[in-house]
Coordinates of C-alpha atoms in Angstrom, one line a residue:
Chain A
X24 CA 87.0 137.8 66.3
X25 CA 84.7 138.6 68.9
X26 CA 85.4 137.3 72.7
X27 CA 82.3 135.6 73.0
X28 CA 82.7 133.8 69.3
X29 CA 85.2 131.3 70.2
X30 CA 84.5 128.9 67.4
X31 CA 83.5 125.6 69.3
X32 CA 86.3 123.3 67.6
X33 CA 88.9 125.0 69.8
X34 CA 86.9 125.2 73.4
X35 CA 88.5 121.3 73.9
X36 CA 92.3 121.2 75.0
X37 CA 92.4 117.7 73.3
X38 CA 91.5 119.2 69.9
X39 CA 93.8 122.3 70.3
X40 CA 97.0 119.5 71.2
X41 CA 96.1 117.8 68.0
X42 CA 95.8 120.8 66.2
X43 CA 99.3 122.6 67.7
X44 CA 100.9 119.2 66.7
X45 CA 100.0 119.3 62.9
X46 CA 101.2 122.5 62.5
X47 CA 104.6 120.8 61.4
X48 CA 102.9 118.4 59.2
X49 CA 101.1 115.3 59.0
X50 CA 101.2 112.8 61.7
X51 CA 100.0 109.5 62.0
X52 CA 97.9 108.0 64.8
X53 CA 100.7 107.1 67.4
X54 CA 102.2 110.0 66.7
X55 CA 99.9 111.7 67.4
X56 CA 99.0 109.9 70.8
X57 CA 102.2 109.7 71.7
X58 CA 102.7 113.6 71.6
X59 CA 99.0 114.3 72.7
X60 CA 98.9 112.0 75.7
X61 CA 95.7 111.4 74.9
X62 CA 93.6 107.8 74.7
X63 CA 92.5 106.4 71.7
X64 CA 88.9 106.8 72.4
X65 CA 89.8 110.9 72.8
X66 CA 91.6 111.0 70.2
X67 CA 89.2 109.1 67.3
X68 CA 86.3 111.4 69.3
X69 CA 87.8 114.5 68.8
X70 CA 89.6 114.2 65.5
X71 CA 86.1 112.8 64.2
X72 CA 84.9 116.7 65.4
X73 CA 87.6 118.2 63.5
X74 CA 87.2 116.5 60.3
X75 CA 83.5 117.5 60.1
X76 CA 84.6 121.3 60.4
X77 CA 87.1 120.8 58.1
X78 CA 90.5 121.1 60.1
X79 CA 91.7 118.1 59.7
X80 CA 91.7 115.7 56.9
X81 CA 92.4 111.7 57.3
X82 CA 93.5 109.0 55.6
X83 CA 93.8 105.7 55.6
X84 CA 96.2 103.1 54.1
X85 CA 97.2 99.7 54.3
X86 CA 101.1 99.2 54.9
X87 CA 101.7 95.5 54.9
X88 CA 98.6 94.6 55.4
X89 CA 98.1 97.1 58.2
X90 CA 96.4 99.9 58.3
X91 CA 97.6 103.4 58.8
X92 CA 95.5 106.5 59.5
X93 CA 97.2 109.6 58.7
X94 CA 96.1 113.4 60.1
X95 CA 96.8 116.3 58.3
X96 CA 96.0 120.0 59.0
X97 CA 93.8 121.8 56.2
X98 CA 94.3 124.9 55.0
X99 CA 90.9 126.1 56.2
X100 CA 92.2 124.7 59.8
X101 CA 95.6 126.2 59.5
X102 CA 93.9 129.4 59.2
X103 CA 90.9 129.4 61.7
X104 CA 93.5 128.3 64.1
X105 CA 95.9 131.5 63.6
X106 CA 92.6 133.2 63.6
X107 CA 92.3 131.5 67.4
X108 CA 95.8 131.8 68.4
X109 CA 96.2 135.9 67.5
X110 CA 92.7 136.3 69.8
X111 CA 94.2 134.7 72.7
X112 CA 96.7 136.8 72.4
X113 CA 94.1 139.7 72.2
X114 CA 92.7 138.8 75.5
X115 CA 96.4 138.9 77.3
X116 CA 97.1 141.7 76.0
X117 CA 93.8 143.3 76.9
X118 CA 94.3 142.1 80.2
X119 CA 97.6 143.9 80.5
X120 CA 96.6 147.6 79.6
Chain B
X28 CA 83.9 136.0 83.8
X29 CA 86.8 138.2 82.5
X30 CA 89.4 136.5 84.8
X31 CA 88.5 133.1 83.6
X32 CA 88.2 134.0 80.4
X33 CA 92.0 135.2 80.7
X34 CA 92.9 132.3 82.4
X35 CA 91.6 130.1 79.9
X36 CA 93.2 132.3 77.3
X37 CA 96.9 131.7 79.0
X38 CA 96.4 127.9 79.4
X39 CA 95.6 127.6 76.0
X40 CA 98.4 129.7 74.7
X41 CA 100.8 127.4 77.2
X42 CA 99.2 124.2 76.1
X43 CA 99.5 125.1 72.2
X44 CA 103.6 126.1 73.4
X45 CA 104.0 122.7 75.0
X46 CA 102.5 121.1 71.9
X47 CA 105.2 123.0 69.4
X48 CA 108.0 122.3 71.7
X49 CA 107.6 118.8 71.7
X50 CA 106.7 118.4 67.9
X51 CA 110.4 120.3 67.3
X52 CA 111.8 117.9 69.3
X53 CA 110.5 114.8 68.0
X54 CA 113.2 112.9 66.6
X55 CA 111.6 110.1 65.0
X56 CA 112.3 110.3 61.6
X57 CA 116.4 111.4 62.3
X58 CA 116.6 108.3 65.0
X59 CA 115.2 105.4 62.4
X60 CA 118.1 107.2 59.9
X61 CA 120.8 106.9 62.3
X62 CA 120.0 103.4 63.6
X63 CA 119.7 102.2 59.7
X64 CA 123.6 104.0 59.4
X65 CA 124.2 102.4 62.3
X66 CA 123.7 99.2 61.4
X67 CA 125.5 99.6 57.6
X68 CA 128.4 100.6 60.0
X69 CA 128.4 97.7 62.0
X70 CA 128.0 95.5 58.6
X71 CA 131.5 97.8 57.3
X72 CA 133.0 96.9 60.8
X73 CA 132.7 93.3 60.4
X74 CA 134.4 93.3 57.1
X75 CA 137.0 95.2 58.8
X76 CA 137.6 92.7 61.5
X77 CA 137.4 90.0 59.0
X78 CA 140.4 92.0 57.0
X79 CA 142.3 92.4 60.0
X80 CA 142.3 88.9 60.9
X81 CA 143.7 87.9 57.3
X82 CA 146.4 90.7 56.4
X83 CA 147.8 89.2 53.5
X84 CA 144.8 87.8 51.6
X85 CA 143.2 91.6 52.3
X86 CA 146.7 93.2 50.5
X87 CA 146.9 90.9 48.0
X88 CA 142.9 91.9 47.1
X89 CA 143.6 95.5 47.2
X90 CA 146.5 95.6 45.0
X91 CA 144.9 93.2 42.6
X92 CA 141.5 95.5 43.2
X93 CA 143.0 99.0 43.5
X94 CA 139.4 100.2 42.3
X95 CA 137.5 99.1 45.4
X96 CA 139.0 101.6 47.7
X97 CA 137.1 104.1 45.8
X98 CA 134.2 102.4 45.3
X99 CA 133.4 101.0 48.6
X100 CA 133.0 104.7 50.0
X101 CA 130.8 105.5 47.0
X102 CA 129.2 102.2 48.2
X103 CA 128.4 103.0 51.5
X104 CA 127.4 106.9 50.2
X105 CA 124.6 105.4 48.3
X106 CA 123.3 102.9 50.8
X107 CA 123.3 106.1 53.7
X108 CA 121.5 108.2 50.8
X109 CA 119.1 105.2 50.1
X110 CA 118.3 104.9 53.9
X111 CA 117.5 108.5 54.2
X112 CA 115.5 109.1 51.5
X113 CA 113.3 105.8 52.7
X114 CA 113.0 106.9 56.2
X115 CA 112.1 110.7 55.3
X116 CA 110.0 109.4 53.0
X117 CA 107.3 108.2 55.7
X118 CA 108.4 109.7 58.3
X119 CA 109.2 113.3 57.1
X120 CA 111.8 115.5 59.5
X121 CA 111.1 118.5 60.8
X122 CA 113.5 121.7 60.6
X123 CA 115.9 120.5 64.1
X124 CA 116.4 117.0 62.2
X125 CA 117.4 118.4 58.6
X126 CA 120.1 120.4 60.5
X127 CA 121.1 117.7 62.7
X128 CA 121.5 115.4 59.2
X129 CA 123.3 118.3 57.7
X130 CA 126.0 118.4 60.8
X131 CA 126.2 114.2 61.0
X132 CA 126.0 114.0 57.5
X133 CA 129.1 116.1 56.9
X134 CA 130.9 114.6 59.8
X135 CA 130.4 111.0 58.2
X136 CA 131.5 112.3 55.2
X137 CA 134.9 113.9 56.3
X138 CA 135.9 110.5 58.2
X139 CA 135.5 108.8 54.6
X140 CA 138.2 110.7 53.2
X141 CA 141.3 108.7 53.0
X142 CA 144.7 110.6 53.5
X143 CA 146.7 111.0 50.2
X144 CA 150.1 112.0 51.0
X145 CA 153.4 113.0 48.6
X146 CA 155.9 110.0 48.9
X147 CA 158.9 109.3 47.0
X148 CA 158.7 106.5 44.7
X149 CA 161.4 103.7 45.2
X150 CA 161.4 102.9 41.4
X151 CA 161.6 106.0 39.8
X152 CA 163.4 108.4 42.6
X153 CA 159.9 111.0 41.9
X154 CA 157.8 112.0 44.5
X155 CA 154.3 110.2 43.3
X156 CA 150.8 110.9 45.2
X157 CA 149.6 107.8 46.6
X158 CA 146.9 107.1 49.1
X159 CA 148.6 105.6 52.4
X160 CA 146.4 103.7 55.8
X161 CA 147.3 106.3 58.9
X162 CA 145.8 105.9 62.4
X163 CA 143.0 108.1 61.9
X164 CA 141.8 107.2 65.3
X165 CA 142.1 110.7 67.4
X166 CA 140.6 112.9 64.7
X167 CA 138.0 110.4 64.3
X168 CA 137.4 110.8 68.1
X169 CA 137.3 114.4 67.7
X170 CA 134.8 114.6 64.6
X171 CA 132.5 112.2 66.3
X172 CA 133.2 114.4 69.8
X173 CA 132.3 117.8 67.6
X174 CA 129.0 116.3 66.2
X175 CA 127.7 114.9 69.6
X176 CA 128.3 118.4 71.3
X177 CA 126.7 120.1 68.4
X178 CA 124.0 117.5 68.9
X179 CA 123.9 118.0 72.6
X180 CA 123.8 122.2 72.2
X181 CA 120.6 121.8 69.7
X182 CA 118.5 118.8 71.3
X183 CA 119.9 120.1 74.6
X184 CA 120.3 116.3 75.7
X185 CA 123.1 116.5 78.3
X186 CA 123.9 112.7 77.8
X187 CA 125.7 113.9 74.4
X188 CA 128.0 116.4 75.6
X189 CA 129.2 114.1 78.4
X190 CA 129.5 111.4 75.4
X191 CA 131.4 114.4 73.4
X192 CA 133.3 114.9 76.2
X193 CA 134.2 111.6 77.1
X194 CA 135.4 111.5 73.2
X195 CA 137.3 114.2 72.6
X196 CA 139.6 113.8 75.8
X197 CA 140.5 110.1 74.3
X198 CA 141.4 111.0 71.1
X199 CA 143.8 114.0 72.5
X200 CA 145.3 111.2 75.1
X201 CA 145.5 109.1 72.3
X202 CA 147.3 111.7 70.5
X203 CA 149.9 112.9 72.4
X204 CA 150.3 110.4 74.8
X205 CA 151.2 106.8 75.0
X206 CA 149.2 105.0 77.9
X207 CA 149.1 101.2 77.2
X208 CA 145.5 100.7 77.6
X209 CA 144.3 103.1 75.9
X210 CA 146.7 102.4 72.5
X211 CA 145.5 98.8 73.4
X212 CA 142.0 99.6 73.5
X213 CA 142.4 101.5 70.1
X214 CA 141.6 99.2 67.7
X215 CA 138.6 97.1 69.6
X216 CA 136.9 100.8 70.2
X217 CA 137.8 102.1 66.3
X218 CA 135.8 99.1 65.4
X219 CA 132.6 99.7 67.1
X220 CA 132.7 103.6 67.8
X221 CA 131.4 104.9 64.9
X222 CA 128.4 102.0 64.4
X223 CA 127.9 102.5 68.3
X224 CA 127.5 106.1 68.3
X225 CA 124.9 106.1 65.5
X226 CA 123.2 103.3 67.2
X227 CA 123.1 104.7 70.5
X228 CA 122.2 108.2 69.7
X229 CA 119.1 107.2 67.3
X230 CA 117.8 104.4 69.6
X231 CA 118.0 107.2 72.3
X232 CA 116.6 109.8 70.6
X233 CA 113.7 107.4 69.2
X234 CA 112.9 106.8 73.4
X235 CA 113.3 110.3 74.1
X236 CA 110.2 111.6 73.1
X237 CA 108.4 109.5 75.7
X238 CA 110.6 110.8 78.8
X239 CA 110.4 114.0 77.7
X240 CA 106.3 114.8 79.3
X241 CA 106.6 118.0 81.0
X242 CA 105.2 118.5 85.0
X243 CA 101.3 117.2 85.2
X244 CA 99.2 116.9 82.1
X245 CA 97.7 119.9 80.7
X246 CA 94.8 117.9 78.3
X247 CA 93.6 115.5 80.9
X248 CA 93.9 117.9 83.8

């Protein structure tokens, strides 16, 4: 992965929280407020973004009559985002030698 | 360009840390478990207290039901079981809370074991197994003192250890020594220490997450 090809889902901190926090498995929509800090508005923004590149994957239910939106990270997003992480990692290290 | 770039680079890796950290310790799923056994506790403590206040009805039922003292444990087995897998079924727990279940589960386990001891029989002059009440109170204490400083070294929630602590010193005074008010205290707190514990440790845990934000606010900022 080149420097300058940072694919675009991950230049948002929002999107890389709610990314890092489905990496232990599906969360629902508090949850994953609750661990993001973020707003609703944010959150509903940016998790729209990552379903459309294939990241993330929702669904909704209906518990007792309420409804429950569920996140969970795709395969396709689990691996663009190791892809993301090791290249970070890249740059620190370059930055070291 | 390089500089930033690296400096984006470290946020990012620190941010995606943060994130990780706090999904390991989220303890939502473990803390709706543990009030549910907490509150099938408080249900088994009631009976008790409604046993203790009628001592000969509660003998006469036992003797005439000798089959319930092995099926009420069994009982309350299934229930805890039932609550787990209904919790962990929405609300599925991450590697920290299947140990922590492992370490409470075997704790809650151990203090269901009723003592069987070698007597003598009376009738027959031959000693005879028979499964006899004791004062289970201090190793109680200490198994519930164990689990919340094994709780406190993995969550590394201080408020446990001093809780373990706090525990472990009462059961060895009630051990070894006789001081009125703690013997007197003994059977109110046997009562309520096992349902309070798991109450007070899940509805902790459930509010932990939320005072656990670390300094300033690395998505917004």
């Amino acid at each position: 992965m080149e420097i300058q090809s940072i694919p675009d889902i991950f230049q948002s901190k929002i999107r890389i929280a709610i990314v890092s926090c489905l990496l232990s498995g599906s969360k629902t929509f508090k949850e994953v407020k609750d661990l993001t800090g973020a707003t609703d508005g944010n959150i509903s923004t940016h998790v729209k973004k990552l379903e459309a590149a294939g990241v993330v994957e929702v669904s909704k239910l209906f518990e007792k009559k309420r409804p429950k939106t569920t996140y969970t990270l795709t395969e396709k997003g689990r691996g663009q985002f190791e892809d993301y992480v090791k290249h970070l990692e890249t740059i620190i290290s370059m930055s070291k030698q | 360009m390089e500089e930033r770039l690296l400096k984006d680079a470290v946020e990012d890796i620190s941010l995606i840390k943060a994130m990780i950290e706090k999904t390991r310790k989220s303890f939502l799923g473990f803390s709706k478990i543990f009030i549910g056994w907490g509150l099938m506790y408080l249900g088994v403590s009631l009976l008790h207290m409604i046993a203790n206040m009628h001592p000969e009805a509660t003998r006469s039922f036992y003797s005439d039901h000798q089959l319930v003292v092995y099926l009420v444990p069994m009982l309350l087995i299934a229930l805890a079981v039932f609550i787990y897998h209904k919790v962990s079924k929405k609300q599925p727990l991450n590697g920290l809370e299947r140990h922590l279940m492992v370490l409470w589960g075997l704790i809650l386990l151990l203090l269901m074991i009723p003592i069987r001891v070698e007597l003598m029989s009376e009738a027959t002059g031959a000693y005879e197994y028979t499964l006899v009440t004791v004062n289970n109170f201090s190793t109680s204490m200490f198994s519930l003192g164990i689990a919340l400083a094994m709780t406190s070294a993995l969550t590394e929630i201080k408020v446990f250890k001093y809780m373990a602590t706090g525990y472990m010193i009462y059961g060895f005074l009630f051990a070894y020594f006789h001081i009125g008010l703690l013997d007197d205290l003994s059977v109110p707190v046997s009562l309520i220490i096992l349902p309070g514990t798991l109450l007070f440790t899940g509805i902790y845990l459930k509010h932990y997450q939320g005072r656990s934000h670390g300094d300033g606010d690395p998505i917004n900022s």
